[in-house]
PDB file of C-alpha atoms in Angstrom:
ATOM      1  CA  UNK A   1      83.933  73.020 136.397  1.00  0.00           C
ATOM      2  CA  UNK A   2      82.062  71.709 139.123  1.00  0.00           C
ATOM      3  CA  UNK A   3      78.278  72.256 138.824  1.00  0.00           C
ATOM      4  CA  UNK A   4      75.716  72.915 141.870  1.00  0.00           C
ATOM      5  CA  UNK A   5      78.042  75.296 143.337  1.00  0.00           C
ATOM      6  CA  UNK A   6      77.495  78.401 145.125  1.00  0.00           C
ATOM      7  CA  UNK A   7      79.904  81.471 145.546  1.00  0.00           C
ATOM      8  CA  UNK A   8      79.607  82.537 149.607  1.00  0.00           C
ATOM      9  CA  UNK A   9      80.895  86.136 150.358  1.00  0.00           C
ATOM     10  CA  UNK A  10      82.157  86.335 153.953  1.00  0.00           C
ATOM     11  CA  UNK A  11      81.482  89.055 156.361  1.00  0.00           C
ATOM     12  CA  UNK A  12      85.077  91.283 156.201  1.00  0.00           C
ATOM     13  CA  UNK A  13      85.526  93.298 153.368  1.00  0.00           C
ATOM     14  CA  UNK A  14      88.974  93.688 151.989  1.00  0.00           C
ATOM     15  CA  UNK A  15      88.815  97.268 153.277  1.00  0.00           C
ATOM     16  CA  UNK A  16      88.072  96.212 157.020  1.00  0.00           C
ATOM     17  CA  UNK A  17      90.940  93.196 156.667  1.00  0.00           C
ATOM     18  CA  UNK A  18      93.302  95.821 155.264  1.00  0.00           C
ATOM     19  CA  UNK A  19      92.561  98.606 158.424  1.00  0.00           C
ATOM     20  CA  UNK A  20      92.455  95.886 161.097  1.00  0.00           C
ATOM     21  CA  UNK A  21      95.582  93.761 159.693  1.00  0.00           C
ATOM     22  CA  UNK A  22      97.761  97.265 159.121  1.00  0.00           C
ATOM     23  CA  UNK A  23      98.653  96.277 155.312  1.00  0.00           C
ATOM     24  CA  UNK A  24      97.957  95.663 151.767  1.00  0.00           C
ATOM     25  CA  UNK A  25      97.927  92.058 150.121  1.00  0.00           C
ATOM     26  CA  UNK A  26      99.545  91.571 147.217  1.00  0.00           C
ATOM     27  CA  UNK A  27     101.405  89.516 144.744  1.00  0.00           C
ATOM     28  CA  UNK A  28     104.880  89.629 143.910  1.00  0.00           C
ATOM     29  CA  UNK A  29     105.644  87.091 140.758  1.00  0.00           C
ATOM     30  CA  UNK A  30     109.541  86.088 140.116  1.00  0.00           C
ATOM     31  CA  UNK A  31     110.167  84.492 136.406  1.00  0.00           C
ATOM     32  CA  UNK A  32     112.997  83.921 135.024  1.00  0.00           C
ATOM     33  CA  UNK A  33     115.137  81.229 133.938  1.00  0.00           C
ATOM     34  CA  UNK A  34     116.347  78.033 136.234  1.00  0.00           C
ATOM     35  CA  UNK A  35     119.826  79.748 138.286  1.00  0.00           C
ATOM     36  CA  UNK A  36     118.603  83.159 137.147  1.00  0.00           C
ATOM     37  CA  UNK A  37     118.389  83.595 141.036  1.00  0.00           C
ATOM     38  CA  UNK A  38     114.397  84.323 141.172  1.00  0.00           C
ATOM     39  CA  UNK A  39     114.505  81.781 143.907  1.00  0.00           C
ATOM     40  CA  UNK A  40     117.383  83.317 146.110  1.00  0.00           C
ATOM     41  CA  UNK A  41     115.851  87.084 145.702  1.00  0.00           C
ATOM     42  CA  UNK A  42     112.169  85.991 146.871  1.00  0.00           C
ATOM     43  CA  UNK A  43     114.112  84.261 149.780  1.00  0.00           C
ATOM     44  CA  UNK A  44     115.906  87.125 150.773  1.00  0.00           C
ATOM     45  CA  UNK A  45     112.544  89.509 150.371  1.00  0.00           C
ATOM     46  CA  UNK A  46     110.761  87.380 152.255  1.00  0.00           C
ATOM     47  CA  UNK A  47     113.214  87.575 155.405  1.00  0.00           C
ATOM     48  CA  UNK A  48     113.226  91.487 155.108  1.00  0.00           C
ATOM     49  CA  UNK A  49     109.862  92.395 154.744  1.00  0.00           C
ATOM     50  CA  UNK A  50     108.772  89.353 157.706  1.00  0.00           C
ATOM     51  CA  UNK A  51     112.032  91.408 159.614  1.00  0.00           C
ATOM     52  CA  UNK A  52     109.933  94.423 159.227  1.00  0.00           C
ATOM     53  CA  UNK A  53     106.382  92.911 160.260  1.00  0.00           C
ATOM     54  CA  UNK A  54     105.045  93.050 157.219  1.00  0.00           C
ATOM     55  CA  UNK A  55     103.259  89.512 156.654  1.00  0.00           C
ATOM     56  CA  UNK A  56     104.701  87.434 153.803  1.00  0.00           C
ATOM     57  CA  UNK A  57     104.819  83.934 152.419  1.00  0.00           C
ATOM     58  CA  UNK A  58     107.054  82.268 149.597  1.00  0.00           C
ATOM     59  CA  UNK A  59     105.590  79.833 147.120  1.00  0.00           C
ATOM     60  CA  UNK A  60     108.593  78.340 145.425  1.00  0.00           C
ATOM     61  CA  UNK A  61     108.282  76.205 142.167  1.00  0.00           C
ATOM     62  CA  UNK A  62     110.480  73.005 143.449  1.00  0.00           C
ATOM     63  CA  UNK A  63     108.506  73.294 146.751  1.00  0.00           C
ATOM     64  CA  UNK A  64     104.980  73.451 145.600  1.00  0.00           C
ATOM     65  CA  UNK A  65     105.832  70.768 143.260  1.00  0.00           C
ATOM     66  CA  UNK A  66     106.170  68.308 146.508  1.00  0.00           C
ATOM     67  CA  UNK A  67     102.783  68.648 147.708  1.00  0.00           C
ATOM     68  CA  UNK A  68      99.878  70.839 146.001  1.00  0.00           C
ATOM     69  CA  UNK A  69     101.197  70.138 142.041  1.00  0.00           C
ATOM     70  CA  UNK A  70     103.327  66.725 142.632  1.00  0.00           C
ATOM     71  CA  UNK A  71     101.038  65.108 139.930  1.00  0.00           C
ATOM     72  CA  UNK A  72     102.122  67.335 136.829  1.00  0.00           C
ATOM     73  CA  UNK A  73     105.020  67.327 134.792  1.00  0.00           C
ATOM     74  CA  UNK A  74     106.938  70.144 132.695  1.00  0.00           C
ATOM     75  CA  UNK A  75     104.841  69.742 129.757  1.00  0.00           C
ATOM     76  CA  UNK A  76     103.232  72.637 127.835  1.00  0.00           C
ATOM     77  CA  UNK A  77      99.791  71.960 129.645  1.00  0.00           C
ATOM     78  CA  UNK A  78     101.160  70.620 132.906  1.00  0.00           C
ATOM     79  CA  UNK A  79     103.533  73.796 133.085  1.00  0.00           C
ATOM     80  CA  UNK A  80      99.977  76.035 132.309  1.00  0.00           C
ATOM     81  CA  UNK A  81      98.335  73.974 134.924  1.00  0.00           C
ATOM     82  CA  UNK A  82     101.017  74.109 137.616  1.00  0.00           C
ATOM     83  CA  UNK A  83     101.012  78.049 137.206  1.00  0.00           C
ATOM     84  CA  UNK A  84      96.647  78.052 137.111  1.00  0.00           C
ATOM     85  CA  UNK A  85      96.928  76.931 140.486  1.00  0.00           C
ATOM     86  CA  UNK A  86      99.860  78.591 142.373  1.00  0.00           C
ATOM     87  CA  UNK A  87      97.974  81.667 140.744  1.00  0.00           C
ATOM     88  CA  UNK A  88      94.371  81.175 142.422  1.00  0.00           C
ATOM     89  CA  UNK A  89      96.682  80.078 145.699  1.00  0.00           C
ATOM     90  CA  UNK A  90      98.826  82.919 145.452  1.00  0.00           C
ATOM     91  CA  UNK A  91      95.518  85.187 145.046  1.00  0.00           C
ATOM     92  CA  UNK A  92      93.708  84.040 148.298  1.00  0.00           C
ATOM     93  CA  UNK A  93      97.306  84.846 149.989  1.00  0.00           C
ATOM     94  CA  UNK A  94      97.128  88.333 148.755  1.00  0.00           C
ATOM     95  CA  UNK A  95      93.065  89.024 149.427  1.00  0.00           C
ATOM     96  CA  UNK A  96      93.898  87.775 153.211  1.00  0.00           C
ATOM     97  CA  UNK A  97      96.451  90.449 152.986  1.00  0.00           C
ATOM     98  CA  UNK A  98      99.380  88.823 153.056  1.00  0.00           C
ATOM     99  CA  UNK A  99     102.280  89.561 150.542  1.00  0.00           C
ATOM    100  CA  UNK A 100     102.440  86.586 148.276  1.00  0.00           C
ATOM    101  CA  UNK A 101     105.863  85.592 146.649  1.00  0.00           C
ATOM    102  CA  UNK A 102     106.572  83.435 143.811  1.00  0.00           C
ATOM    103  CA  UNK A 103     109.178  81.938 142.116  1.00  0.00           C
ATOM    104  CA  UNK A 104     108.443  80.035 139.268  1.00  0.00           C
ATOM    105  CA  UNK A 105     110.107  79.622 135.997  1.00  0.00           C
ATOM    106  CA  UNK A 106     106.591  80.159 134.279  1.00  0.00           C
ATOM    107  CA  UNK A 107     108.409  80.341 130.595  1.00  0.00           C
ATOM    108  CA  UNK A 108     105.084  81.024 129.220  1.00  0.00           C
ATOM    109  CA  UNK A 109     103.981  84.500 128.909  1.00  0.00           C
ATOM    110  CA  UNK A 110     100.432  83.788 128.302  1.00  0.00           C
ATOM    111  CA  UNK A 111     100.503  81.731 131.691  1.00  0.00           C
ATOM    112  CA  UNK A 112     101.741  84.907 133.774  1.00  0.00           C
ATOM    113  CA  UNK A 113      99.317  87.138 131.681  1.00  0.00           C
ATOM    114  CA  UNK A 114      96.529  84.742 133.159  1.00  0.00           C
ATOM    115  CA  UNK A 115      97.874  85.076 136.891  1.00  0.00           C
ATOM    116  CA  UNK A 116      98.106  89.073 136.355  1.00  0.00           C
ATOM    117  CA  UNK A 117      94.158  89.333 134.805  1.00  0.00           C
ATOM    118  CA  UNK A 118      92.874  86.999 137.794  1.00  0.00           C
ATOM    119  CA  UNK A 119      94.472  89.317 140.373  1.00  0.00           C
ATOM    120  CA  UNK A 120      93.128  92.505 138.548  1.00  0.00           C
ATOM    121  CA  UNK A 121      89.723  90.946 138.163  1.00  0.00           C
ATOM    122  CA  UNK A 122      89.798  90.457 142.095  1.00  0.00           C
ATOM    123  CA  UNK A 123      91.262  94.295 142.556  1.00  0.00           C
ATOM    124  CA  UNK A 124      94.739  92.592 144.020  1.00  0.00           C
ATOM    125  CA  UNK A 125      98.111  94.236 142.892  1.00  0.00           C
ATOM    126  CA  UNK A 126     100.241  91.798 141.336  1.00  0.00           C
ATOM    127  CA  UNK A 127     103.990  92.678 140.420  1.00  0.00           C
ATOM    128  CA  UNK A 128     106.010  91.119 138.077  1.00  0.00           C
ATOM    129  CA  UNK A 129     109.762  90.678 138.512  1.00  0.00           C
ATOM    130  CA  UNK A 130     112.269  89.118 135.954  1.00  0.00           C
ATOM    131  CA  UNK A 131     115.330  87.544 137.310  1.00  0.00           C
ATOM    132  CA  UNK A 132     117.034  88.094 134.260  1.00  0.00           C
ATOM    133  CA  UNK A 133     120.095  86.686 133.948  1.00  0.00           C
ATOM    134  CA  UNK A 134     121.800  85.298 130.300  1.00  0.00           C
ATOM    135  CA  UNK A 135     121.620  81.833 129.625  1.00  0.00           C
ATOM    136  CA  UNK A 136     125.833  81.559 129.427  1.00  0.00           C
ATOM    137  CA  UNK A 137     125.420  82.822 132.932  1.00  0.00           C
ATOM    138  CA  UNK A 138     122.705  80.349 134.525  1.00  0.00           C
ATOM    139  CA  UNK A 139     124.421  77.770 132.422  1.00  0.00           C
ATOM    140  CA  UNK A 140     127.915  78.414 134.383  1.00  0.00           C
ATOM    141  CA  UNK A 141     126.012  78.474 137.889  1.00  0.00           C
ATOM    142  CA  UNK A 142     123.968  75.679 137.243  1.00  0.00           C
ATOM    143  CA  UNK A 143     123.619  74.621 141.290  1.00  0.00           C
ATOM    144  CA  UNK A 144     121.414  71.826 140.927  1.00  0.00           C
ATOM    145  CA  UNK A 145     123.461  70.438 137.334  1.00  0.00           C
ATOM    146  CA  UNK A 146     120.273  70.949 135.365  1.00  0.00           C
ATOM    147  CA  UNK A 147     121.821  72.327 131.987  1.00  0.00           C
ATOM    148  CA  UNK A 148     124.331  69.928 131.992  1.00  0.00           C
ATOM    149  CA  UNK A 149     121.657  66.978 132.157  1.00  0.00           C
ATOM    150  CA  UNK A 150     119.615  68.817 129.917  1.00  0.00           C
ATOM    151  CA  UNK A 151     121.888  68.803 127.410  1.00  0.00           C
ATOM    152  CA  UNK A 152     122.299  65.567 127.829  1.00  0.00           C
ATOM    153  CA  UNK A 153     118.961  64.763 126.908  1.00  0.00           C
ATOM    154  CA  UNK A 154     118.518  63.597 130.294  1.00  0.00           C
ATOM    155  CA  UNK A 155     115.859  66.211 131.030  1.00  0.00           C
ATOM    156  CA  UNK A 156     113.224  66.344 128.633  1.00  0.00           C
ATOM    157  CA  UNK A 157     111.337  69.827 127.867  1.00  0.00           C
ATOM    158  CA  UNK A 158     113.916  71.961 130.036  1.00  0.00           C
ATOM    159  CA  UNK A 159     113.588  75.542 129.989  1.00  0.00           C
ATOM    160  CA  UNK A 160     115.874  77.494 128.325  1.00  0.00           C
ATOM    161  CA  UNK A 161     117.522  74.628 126.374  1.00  0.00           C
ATOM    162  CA  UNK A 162     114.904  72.295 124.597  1.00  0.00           C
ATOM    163  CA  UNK A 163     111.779  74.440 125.785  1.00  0.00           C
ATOM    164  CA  UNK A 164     111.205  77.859 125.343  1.00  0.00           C
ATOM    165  CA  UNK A 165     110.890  80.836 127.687  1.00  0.00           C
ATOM    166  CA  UNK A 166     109.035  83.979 126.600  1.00  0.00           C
ATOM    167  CA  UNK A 167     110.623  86.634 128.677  1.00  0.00           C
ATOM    168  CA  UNK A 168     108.440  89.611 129.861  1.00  0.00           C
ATOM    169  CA  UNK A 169     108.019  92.313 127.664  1.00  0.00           C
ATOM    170  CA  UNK A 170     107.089  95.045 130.529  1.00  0.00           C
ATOM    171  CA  UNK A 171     107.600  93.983 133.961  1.00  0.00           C
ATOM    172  CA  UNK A 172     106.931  96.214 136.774  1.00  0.00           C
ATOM    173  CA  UNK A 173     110.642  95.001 137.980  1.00  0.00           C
ATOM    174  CA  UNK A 174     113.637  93.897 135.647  1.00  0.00           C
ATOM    175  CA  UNK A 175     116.254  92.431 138.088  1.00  0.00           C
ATOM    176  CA  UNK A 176     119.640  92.180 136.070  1.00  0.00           C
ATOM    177  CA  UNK A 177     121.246  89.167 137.992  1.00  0.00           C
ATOM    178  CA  UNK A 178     124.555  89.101 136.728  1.00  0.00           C
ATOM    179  CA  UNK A 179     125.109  92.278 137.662  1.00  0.00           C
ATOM    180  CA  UNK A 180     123.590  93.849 141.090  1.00  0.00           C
ATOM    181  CA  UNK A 181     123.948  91.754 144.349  1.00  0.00           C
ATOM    182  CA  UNK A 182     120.819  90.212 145.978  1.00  0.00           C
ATOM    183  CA  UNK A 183     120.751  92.663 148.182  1.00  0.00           C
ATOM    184  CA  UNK A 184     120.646  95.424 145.678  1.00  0.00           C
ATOM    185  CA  UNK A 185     117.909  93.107 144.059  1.00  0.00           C
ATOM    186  CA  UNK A 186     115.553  92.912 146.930  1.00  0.00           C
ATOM    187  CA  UNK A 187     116.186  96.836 147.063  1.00  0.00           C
ATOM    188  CA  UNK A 188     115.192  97.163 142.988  1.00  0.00           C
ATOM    189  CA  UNK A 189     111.708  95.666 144.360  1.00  0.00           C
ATOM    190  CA  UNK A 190     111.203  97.115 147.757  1.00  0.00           C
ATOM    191  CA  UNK A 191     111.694 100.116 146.334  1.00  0.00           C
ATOM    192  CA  UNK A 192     108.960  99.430 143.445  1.00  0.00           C
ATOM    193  CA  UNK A 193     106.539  98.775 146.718  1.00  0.00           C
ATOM    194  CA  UNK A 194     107.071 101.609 148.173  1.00  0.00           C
ATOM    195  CA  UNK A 195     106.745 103.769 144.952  1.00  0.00           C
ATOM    196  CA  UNK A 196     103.940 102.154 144.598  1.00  0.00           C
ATOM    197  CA  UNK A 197     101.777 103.062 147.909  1.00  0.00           C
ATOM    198  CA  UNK A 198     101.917  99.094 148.642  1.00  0.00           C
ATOM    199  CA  UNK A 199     104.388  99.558 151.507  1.00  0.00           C
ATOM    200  CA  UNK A 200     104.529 102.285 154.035  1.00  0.00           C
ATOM    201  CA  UNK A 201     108.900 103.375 154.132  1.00  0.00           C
ATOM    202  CA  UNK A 202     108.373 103.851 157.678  1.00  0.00           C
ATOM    203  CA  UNK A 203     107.103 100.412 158.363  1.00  0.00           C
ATOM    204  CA  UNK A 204     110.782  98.837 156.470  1.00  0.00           C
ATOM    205  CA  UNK A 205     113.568  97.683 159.224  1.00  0.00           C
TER     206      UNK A 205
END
């Protein structure tokens, strides 16, 4: 860590941002396997809580891995690493009130227990949704041919097939893929939000 460094609070307090923005910040974490359909439910959140004003952004693994993370891998550290920072970037989404949504594989459990402690430290909601989905399932849909590379040996360290994932043991939301739509998904969650006090009912399209 950098040394000679000091901390500046700003002038807004996460009370005034809250009043004067009209909404809560928070974070809304998607794991799950690759073609578990994490991705495709944080799109289609996105879209309906933006449709109904409320501020949102998507971080998406693949994507992030273009620009901010395009220097690590899929090794065990470079995996830890890659979900260190999408964490810290996903918490200064949430404390400027927006609702931040990922979707990242993060296999390890330790790695999304990290994410969730750095939120609560900051008093920031984070929810945890697993995609879940069987592996015979994400194998079949396999968009991107993935699996079938992996197996291969083609892809080295691949989730679900010659790396591990460590699926959550008590997630706030447990999204059975294979058998609700994405609409009835993005429901499952919005749902959890309002339940929650983190979205008004009235302010949903």
């Amino acid at each position: 860590m950098a040394s000679n460094i000091t901390w500046h609070d700003g002038s807004v307090s996460s009370e005034e941002r809250q009043s004067l923005l009209k909404q809560k910040g928070l974070t809304i974490w998607f794991t799950g396997l690759s073609a578990s359909g994490k991705s495709t439910l944080a799109t289609a959140l996105e879209q309906t809580l933006l449709h109904s004003g409320v501020s949102s952004y998507r971080l998406d693994g693949d994507n992030i891995r273009f620009g901010l993370n395009k220097n690590l891998g899929f090794g065990p550290d470079d995996r830890t690493e890659n979900i260190r920072r999408i964490s810290e970037v996903a918490k200064l989404f949430a404390d400027a009130t927006v609702v931040a949504i990922t979707a990242f594989i993060s296999p390890y459990r330790a790695d999304r227990d990290s994410a969730r402690q750095l939120h609560k430290e900051a008093g920031l909601p984070f929810v945890e949704v697993f995609a879940d989905a069987p592996l015979d399932v994400v194998e079949q849909r396999d968009p991107k041919g993935l699996y079938k590379k992996a197996k291969a040996g083609e892809i080295k360290e691949f989730t679900g097939i010659s790396a591990p994932y460590e699926a959550p043991e008590a997630p706030e939301v447990h999204v059975k893929t294979d058998q609700v739509s994405v609409e009835e998904g993005v429901q499952q969650v919005i749902k959890y939000l309002v339940d929650q006090g983190y979205l008004a009912a009235d302010r949903l399209a």
